[in-house]
mmCIF file with all atom_site columns, C-alpha atoms in Angstrom:
data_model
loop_
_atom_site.group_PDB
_atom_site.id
_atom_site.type_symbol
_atom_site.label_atom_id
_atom_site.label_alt_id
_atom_site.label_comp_id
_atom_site.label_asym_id
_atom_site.label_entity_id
_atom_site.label_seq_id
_atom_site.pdbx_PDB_ins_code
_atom_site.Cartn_x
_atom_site.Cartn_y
_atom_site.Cartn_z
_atom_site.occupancy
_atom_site.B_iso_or_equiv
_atom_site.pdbx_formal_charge
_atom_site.auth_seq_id
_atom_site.auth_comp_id
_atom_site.auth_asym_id
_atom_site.auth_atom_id
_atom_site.pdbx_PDB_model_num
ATOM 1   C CA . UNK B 1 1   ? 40.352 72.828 -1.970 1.00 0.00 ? 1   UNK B CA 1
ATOM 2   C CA . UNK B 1 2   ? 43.538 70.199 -1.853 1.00 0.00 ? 2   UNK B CA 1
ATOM 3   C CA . UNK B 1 3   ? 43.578 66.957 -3.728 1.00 0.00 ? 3   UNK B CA 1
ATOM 4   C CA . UNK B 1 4   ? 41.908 65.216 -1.448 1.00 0.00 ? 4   UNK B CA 1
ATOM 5   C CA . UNK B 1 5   ? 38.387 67.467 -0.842 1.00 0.00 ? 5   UNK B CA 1
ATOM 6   C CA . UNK B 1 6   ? 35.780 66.543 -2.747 1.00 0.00 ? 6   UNK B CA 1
ATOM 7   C CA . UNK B 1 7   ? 32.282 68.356 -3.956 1.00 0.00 ? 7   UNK B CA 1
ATOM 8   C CA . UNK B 1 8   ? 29.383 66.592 -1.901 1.00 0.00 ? 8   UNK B CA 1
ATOM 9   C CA . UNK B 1 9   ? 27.550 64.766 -5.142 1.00 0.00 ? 9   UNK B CA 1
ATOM 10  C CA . UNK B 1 10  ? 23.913 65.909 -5.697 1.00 0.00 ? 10  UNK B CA 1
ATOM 11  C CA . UNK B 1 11  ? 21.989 62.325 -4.724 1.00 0.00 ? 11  UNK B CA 1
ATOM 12  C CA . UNK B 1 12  ? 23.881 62.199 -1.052 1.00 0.00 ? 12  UNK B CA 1
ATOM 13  C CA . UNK B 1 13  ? 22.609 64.114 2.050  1.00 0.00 ? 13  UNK B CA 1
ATOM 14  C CA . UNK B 1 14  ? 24.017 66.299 3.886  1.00 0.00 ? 14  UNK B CA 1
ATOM 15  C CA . UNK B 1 15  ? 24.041 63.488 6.768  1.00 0.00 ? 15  UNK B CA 1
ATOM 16  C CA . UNK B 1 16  ? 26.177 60.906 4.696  1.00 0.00 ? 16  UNK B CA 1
ATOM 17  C CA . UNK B 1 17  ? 28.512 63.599 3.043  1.00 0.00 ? 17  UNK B CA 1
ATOM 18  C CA . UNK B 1 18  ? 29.236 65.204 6.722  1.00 0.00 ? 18  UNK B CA 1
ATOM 19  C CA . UNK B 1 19  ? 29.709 61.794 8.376  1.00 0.00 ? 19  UNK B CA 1
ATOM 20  C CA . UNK B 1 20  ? 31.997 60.915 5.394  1.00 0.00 ? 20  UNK B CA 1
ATOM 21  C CA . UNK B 1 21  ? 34.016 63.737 6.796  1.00 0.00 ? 21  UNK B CA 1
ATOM 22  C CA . UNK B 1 22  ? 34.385 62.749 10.176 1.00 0.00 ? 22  UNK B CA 1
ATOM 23  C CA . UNK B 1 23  ? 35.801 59.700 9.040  1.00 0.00 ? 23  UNK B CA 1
ATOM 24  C CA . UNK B 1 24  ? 38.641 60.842 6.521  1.00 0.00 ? 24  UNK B CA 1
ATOM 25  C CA . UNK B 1 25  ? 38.853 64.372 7.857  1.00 0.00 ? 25  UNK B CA 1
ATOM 26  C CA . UNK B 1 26  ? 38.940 63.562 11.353 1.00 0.00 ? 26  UNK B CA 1
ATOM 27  C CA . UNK B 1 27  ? 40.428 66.151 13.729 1.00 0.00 ? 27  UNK B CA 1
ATOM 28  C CA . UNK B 1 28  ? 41.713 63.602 15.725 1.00 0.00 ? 28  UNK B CA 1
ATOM 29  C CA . UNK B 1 29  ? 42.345 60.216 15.235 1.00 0.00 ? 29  UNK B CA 1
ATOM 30  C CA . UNK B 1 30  ? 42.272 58.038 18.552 1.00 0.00 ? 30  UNK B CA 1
ATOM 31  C CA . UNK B 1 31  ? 45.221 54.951 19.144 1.00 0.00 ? 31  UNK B CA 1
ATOM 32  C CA . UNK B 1 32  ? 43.263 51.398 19.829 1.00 0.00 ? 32  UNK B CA 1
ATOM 33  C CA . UNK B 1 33  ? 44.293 51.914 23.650 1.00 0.00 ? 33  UNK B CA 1
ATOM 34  C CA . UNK B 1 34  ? 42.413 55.251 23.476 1.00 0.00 ? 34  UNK B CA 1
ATOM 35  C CA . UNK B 1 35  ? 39.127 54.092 21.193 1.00 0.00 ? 35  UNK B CA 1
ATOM 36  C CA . UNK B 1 36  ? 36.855 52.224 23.825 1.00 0.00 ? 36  UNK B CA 1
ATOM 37  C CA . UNK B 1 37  ? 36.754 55.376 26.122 1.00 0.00 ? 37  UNK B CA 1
ATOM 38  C CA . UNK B 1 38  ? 36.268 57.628 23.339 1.00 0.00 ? 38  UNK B CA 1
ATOM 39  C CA . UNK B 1 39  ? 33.359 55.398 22.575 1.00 0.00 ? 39  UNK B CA 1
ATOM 40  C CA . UNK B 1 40  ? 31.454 55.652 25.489 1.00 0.00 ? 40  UNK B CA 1
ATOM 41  C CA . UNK B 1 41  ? 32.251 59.192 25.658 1.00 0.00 ? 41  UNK B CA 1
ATOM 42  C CA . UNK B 1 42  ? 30.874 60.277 22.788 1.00 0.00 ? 42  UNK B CA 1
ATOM 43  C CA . UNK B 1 43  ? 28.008 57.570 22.874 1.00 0.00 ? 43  UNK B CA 1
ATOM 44  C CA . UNK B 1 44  ? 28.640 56.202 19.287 1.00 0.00 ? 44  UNK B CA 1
ATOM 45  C CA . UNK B 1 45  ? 27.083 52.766 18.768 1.00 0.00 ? 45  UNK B CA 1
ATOM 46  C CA . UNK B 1 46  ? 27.134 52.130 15.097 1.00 0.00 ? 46  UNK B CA 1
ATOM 47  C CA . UNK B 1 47  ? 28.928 53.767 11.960 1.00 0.00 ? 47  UNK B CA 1
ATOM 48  C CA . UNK B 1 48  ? 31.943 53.953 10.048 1.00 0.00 ? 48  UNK B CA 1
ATOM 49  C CA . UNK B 1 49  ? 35.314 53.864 11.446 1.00 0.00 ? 49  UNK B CA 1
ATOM 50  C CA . UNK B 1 50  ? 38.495 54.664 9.078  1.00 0.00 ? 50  UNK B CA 1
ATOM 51  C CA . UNK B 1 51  ? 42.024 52.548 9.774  1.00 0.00 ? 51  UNK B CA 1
ATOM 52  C CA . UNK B 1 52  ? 45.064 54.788 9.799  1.00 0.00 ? 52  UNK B CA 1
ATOM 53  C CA . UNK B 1 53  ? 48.535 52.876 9.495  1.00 0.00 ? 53  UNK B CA 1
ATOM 54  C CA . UNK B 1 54  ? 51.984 54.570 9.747  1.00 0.00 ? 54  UNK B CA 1
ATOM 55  C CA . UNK B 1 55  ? 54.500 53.622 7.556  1.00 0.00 ? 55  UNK B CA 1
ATOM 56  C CA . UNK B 1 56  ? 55.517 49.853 8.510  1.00 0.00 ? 56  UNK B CA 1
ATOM 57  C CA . UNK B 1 57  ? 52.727 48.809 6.356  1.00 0.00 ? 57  UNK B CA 1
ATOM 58  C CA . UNK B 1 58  ? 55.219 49.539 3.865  1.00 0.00 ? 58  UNK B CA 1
ATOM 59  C CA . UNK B 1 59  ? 53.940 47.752 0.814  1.00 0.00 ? 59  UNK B CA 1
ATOM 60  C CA . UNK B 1 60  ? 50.380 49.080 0.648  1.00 0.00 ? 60  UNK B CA 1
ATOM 61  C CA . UNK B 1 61  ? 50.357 52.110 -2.047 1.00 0.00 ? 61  UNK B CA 1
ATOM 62  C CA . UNK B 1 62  ? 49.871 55.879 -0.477 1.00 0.00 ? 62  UNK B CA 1
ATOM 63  C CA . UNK B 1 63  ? 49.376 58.039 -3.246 1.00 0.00 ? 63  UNK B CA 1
ATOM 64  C CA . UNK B 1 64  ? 45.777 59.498 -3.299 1.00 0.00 ? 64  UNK B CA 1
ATOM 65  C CA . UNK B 1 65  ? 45.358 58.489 0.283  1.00 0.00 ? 65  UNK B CA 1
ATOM 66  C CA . UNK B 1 66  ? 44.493 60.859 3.429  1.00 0.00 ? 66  UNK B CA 1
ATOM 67  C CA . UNK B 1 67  ? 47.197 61.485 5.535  1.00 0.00 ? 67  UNK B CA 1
ATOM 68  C CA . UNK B 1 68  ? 47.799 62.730 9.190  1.00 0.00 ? 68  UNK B CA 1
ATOM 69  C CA . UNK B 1 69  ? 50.142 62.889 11.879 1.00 0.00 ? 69  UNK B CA 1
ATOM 70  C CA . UNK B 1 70  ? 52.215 60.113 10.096 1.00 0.00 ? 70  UNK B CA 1
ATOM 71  C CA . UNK B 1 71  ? 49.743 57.765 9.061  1.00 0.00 ? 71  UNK B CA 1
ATOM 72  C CA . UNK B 1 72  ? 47.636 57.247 6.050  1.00 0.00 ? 72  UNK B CA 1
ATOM 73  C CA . UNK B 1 73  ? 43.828 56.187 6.212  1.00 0.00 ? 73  UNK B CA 1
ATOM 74  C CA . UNK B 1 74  ? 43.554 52.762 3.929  1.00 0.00 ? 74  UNK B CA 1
ATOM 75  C CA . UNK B 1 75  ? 40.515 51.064 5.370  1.00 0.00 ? 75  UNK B CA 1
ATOM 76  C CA . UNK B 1 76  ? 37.266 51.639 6.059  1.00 0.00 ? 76  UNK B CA 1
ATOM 77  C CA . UNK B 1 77  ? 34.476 49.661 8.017  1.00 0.00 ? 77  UNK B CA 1
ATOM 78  C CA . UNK B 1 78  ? 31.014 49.527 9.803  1.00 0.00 ? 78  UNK B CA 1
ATOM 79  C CA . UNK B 1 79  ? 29.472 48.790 12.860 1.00 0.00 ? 79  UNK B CA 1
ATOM 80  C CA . UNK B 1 80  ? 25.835 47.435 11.946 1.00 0.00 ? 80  UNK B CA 1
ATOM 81  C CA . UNK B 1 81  ? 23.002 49.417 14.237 1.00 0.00 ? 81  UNK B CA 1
ATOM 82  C CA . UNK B 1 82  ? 21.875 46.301 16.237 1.00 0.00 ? 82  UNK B CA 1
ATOM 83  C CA . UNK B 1 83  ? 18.798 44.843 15.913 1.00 0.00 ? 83  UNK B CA 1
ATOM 84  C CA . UNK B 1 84  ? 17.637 44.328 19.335 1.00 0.00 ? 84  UNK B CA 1
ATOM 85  C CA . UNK B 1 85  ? 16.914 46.699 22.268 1.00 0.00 ? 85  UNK B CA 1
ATOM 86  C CA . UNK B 1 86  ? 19.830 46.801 24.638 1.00 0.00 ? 86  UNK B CA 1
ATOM 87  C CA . UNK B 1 87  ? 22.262 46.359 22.287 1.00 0.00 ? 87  UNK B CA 1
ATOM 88  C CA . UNK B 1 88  ? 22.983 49.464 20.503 1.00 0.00 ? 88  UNK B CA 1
ATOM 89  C CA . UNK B 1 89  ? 25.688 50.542 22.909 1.00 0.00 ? 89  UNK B CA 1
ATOM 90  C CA . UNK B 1 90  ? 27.981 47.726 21.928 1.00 0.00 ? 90  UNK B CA 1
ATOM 91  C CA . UNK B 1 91  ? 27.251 47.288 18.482 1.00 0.00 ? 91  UNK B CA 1
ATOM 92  C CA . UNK B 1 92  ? 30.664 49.481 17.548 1.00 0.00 ? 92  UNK B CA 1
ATOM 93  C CA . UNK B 1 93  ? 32.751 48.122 20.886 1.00 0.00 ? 93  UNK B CA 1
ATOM 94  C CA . UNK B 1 94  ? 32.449 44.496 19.889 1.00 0.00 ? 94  UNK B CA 1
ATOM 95  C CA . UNK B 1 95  ? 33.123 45.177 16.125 1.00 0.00 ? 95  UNK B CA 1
ATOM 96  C CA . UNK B 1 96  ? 35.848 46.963 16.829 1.00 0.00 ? 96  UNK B CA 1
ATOM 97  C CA . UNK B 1 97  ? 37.564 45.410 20.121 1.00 0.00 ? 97  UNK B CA 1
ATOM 98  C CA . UNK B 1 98  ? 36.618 41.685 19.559 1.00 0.00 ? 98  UNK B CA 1
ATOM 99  C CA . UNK B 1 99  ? 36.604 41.431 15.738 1.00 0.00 ? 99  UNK B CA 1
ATOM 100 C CA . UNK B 1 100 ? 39.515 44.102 14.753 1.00 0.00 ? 100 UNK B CA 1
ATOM 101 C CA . UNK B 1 101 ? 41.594 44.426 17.855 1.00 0.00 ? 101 UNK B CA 1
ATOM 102 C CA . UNK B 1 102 ? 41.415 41.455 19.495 1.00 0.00 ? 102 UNK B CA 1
ATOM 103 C CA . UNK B 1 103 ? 39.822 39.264 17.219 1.00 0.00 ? 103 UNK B CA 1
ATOM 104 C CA . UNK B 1 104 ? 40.920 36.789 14.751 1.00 0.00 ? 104 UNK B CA 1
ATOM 105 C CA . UNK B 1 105 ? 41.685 36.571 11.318 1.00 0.00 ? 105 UNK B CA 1
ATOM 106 C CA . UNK B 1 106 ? 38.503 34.358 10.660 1.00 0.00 ? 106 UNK B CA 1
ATOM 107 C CA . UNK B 1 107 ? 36.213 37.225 12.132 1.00 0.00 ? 107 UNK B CA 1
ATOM 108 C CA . UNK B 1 108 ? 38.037 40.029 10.753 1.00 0.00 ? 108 UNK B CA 1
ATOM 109 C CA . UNK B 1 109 ? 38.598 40.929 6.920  1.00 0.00 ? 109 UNK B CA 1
ATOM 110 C CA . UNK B 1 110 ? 41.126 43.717 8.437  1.00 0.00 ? 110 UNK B CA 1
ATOM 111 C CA . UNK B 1 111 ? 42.847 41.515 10.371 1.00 0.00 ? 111 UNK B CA 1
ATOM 112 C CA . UNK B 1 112 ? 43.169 39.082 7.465  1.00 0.00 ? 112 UNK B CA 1
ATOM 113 C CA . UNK B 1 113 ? 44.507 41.493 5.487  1.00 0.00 ? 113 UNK B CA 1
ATOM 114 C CA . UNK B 1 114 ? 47.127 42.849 7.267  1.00 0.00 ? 114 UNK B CA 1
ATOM 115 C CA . UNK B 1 115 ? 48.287 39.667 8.554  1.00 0.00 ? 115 UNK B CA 1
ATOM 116 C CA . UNK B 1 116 ? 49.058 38.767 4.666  1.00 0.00 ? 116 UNK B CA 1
ATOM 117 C CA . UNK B 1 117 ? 50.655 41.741 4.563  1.00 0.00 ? 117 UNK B CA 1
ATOM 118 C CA . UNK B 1 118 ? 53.185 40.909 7.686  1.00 0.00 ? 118 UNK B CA 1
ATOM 119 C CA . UNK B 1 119 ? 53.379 37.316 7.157  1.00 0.00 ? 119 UNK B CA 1
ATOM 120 C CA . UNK B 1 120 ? 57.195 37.801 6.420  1.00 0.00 ? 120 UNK B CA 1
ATOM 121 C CA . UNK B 1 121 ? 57.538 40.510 8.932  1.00 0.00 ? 121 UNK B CA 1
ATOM 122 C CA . UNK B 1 122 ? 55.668 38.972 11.835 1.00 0.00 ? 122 UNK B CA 1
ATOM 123 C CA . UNK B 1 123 ? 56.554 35.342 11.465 1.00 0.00 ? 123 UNK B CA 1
ATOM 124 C CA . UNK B 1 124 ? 53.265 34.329 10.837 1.00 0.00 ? 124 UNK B CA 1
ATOM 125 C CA . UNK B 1 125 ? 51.723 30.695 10.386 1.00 0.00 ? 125 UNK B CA 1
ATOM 126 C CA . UNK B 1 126 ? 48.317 30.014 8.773  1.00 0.00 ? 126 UNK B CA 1
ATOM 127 C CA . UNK B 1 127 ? 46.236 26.771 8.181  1.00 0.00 ? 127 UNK B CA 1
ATOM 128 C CA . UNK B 1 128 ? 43.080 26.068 7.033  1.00 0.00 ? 128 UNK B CA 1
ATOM 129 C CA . UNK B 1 129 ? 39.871 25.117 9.279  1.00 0.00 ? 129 UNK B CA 1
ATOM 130 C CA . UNK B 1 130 ? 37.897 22.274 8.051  1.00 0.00 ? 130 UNK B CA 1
ATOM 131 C CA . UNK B 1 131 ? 35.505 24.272 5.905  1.00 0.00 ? 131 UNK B CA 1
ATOM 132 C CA . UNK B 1 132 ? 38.441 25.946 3.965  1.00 0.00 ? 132 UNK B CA 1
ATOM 133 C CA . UNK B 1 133 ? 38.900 29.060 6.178  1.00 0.00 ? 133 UNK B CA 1
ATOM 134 C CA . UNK B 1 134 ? 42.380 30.492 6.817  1.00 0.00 ? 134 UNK B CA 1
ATOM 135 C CA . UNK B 1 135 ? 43.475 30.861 11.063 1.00 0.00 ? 135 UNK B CA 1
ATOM 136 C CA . UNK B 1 136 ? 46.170 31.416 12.641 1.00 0.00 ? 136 UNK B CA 1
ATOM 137 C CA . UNK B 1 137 ? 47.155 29.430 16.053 1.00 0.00 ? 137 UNK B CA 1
ATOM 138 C CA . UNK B 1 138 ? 46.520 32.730 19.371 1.00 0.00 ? 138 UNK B CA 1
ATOM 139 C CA . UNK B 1 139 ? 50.372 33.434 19.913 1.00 0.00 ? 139 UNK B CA 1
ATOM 140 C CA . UNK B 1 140 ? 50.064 34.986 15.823 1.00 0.00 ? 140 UNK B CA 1
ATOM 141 C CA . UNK B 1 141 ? 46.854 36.625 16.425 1.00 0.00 ? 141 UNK B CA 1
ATOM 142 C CA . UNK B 1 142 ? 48.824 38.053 19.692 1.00 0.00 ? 142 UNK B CA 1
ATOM 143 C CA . UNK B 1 143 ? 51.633 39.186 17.299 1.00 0.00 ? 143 UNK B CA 1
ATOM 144 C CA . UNK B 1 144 ? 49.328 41.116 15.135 1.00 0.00 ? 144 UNK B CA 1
ATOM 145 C CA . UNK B 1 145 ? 47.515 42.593 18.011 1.00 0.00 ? 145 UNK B CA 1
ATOM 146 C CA . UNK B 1 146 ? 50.308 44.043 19.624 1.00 0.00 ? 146 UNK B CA 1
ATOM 147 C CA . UNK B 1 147 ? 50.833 45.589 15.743 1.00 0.00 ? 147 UNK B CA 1
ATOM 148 C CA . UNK B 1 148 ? 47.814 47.088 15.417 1.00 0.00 ? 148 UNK B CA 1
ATOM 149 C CA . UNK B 1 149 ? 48.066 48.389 19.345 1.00 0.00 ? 149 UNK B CA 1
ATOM 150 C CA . UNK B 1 150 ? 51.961 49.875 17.624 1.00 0.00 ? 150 UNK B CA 1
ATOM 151 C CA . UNK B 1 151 ? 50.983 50.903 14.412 1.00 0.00 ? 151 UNK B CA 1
ATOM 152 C CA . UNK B 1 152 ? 47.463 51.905 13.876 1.00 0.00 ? 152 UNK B CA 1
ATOM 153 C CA . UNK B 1 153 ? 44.901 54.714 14.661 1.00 0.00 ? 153 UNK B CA 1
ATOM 154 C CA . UNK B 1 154 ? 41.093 54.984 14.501 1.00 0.00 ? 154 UNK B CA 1
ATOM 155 C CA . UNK B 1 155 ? 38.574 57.521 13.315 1.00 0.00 ? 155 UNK B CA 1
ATOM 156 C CA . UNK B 1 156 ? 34.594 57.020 13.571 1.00 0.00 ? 156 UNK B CA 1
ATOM 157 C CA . UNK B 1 157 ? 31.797 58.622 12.968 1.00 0.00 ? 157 UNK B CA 1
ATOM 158 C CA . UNK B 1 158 ? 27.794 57.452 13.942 1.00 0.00 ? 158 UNK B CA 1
ATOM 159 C CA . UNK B 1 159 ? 25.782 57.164 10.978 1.00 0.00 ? 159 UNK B CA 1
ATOM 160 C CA . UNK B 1 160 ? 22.378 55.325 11.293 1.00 0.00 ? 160 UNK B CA 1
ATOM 161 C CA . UNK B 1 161 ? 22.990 53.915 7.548  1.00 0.00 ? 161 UNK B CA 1
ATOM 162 C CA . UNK B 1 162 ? 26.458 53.067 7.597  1.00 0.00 ? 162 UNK B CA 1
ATOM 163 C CA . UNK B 1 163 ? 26.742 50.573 4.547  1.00 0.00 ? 163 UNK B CA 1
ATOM 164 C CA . UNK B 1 164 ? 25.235 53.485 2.966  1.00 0.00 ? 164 UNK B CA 1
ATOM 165 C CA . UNK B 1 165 ? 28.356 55.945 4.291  1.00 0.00 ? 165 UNK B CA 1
ATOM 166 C CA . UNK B 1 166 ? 30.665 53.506 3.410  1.00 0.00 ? 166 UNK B CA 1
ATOM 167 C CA . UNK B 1 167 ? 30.010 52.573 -0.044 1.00 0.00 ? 167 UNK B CA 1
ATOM 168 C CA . UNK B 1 168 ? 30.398 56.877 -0.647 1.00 0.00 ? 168 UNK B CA 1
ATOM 169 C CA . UNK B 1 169 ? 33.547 56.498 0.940  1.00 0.00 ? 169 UNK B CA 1
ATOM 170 C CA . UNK B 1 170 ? 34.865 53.491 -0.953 1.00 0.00 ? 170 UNK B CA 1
ATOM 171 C CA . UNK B 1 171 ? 33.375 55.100 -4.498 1.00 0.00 ? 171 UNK B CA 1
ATOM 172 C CA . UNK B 1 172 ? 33.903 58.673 -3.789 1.00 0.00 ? 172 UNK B CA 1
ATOM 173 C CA . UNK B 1 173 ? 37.174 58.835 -2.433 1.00 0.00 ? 173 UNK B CA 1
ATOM 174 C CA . UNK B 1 174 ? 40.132 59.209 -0.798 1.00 0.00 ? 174 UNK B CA 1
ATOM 175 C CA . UNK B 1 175 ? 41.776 56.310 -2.081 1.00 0.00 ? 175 UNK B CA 1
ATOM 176 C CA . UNK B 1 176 ? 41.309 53.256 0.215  1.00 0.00 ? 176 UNK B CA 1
ATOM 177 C CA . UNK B 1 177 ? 43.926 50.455 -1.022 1.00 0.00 ? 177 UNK B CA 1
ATOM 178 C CA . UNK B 1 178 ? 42.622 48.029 1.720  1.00 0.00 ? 178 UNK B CA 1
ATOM 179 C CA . UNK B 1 179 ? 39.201 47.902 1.153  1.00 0.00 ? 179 UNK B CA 1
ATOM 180 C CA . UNK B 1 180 ? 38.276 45.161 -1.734 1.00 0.00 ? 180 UNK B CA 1
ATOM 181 C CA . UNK B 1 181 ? 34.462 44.752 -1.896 1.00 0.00 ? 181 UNK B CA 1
ATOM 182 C CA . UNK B 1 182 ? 33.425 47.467 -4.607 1.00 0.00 ? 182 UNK B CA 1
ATOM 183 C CA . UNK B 1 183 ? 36.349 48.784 -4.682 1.00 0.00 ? 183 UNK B CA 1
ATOM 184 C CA . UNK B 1 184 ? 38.478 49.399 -8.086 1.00 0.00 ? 184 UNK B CA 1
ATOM 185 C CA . UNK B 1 185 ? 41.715 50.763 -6.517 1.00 0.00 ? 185 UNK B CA 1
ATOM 186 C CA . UNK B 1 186 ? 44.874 48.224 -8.408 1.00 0.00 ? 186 UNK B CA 1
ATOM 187 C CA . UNK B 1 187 ? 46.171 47.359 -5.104 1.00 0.00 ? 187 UNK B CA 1
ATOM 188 C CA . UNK B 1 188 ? 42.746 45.279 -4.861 1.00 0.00 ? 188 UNK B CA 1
ATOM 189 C CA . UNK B 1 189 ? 44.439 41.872 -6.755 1.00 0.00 ? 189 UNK B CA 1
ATOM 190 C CA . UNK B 1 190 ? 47.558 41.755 -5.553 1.00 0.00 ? 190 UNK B CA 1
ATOM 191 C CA . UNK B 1 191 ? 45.628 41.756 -1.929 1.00 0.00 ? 191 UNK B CA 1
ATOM 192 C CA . UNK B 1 192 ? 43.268 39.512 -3.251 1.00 0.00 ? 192 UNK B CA 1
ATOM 193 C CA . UNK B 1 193 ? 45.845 37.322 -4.180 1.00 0.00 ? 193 UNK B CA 1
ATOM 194 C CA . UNK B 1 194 ? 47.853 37.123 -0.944 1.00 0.00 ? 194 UNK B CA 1
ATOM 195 C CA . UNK B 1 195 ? 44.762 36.750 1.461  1.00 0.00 ? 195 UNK B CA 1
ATOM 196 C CA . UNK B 1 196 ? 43.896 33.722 -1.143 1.00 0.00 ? 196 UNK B CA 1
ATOM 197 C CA . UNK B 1 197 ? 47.529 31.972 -0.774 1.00 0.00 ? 197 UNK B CA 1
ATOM 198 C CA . UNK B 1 198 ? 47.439 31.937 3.037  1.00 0.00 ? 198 UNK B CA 1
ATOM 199 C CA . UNK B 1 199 ? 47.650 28.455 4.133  1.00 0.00 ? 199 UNK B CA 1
ATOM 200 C CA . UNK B 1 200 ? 46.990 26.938 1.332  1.00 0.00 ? 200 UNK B CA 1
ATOM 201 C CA . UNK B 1 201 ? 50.270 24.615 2.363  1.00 0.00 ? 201 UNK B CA 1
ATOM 202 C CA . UNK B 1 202 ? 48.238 22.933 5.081  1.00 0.00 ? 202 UNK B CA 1
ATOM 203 C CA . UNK B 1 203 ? 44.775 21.768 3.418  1.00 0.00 ? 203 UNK B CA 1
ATOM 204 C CA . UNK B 1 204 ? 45.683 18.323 2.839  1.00 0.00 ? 204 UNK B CA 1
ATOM 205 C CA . UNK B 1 205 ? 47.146 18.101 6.173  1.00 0.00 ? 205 UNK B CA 1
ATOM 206 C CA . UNK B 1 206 ? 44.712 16.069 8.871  1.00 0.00 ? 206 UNK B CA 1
ATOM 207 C CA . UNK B 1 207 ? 46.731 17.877 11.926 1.00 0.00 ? 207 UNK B CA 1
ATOM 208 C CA . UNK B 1 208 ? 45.420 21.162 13.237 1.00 0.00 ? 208 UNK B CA 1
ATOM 209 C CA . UNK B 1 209 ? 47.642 23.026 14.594 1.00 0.00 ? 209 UNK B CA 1
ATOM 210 C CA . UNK B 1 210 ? 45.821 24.207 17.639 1.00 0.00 ? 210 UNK B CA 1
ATOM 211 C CA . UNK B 1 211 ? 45.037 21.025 19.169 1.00 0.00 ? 211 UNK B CA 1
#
């Protein structure tokens, strides 16, 4: 058993504890360009899916994290099973396509994050909306999703509870530095603080920057 294996504790299921695998023990992890198709191939709908990031996230801590082919899990999210009939097939596609991959920083905690990350590196701008909430203008949110297409990889695994799944994750381990609610890893306040200083320049300016 390496560092990063873990004993299944006694109050999780065999469902959670296996899924939990699939996500940080993933045989293969799938590039965004790759993830839709995989998707619909293996007709996953909701879950968790695990970030992987190579090294040009290079201020984000490693040690205790999952590593393969080059790149280190440090996030994990969830895809909601949808409420409605109908809609369970693109309950994971739109989380992760239109939030994460092609979304913006206002829809997307993960994109929000990283782009504090790469402000320097990117050249990236932020205001603030109206009701306080940091954006960037599209040619940024471009820049970061050509990033992400660069730099990232995905794994997944369906889980009907998956809020459930991920809080194991999160608590359990491997280290996720990326993930900050319920999460007591020390990278959480520096990241804290940089998603909370983006923009702040612009809130007593009338002129968005978009129109």
């Amino acid at each position: 058993m390496d560092q990063h294996e873990r004993r299944a504790p006694d109050d999780l299921t065999h469902s959670l504890w296996n899924a939990s695998r699939l996500v940080h023990s993933s045989n293969v992890l799938f590039l965004p360009g790759e993830i839709m198709q995989h998707l619909d191939a293996a007709s996953i709908t909701h879950g968790v899916y695990g970030w992987w990031f190579d090294r040009d996230l290079d201020m984000v801590p490693r040690d205790g994290c999952r590593e393969k082919v080059g790149k280190h899990l440090l996030y994990v999210g969830i895809a909601q099973p949808a409420q409605r009939r109908g809609k369970m097939r693109v309950a994971a596609r739109n989380r992760l396509w239109r939030n994460h991959l092609r979304g913006s920083v206002r829809v997307s905690t993960l994109r929000l994050s990283l782009a504090a990350l790469l402000e320097d590196r990117l050249g990236l701008a932020f205001f603030r909306d109206t009701r306080g909430r940091v954006r960037m203008v599209k040619s940024d949110e471009d820049k970061l999703s050509t990033w992400l297409d660069q730099h990232a990889a995905i794994s997944i695994a369906q889980h009907d509870d998956p809020r459930a799944l991920e809080r194991m994750l999160i608590a359990a381990g491997p280290s996720l530095p990326l993930n900050l609610d319920g999460s007591s890893h020390p990278f959480r306040q520096t990241l804290s603080q940089l998603r909370r200083s983006l923009g702040r320049a612009e809130l007593g300016s009338k002129v968005n920057p978009e129109t």
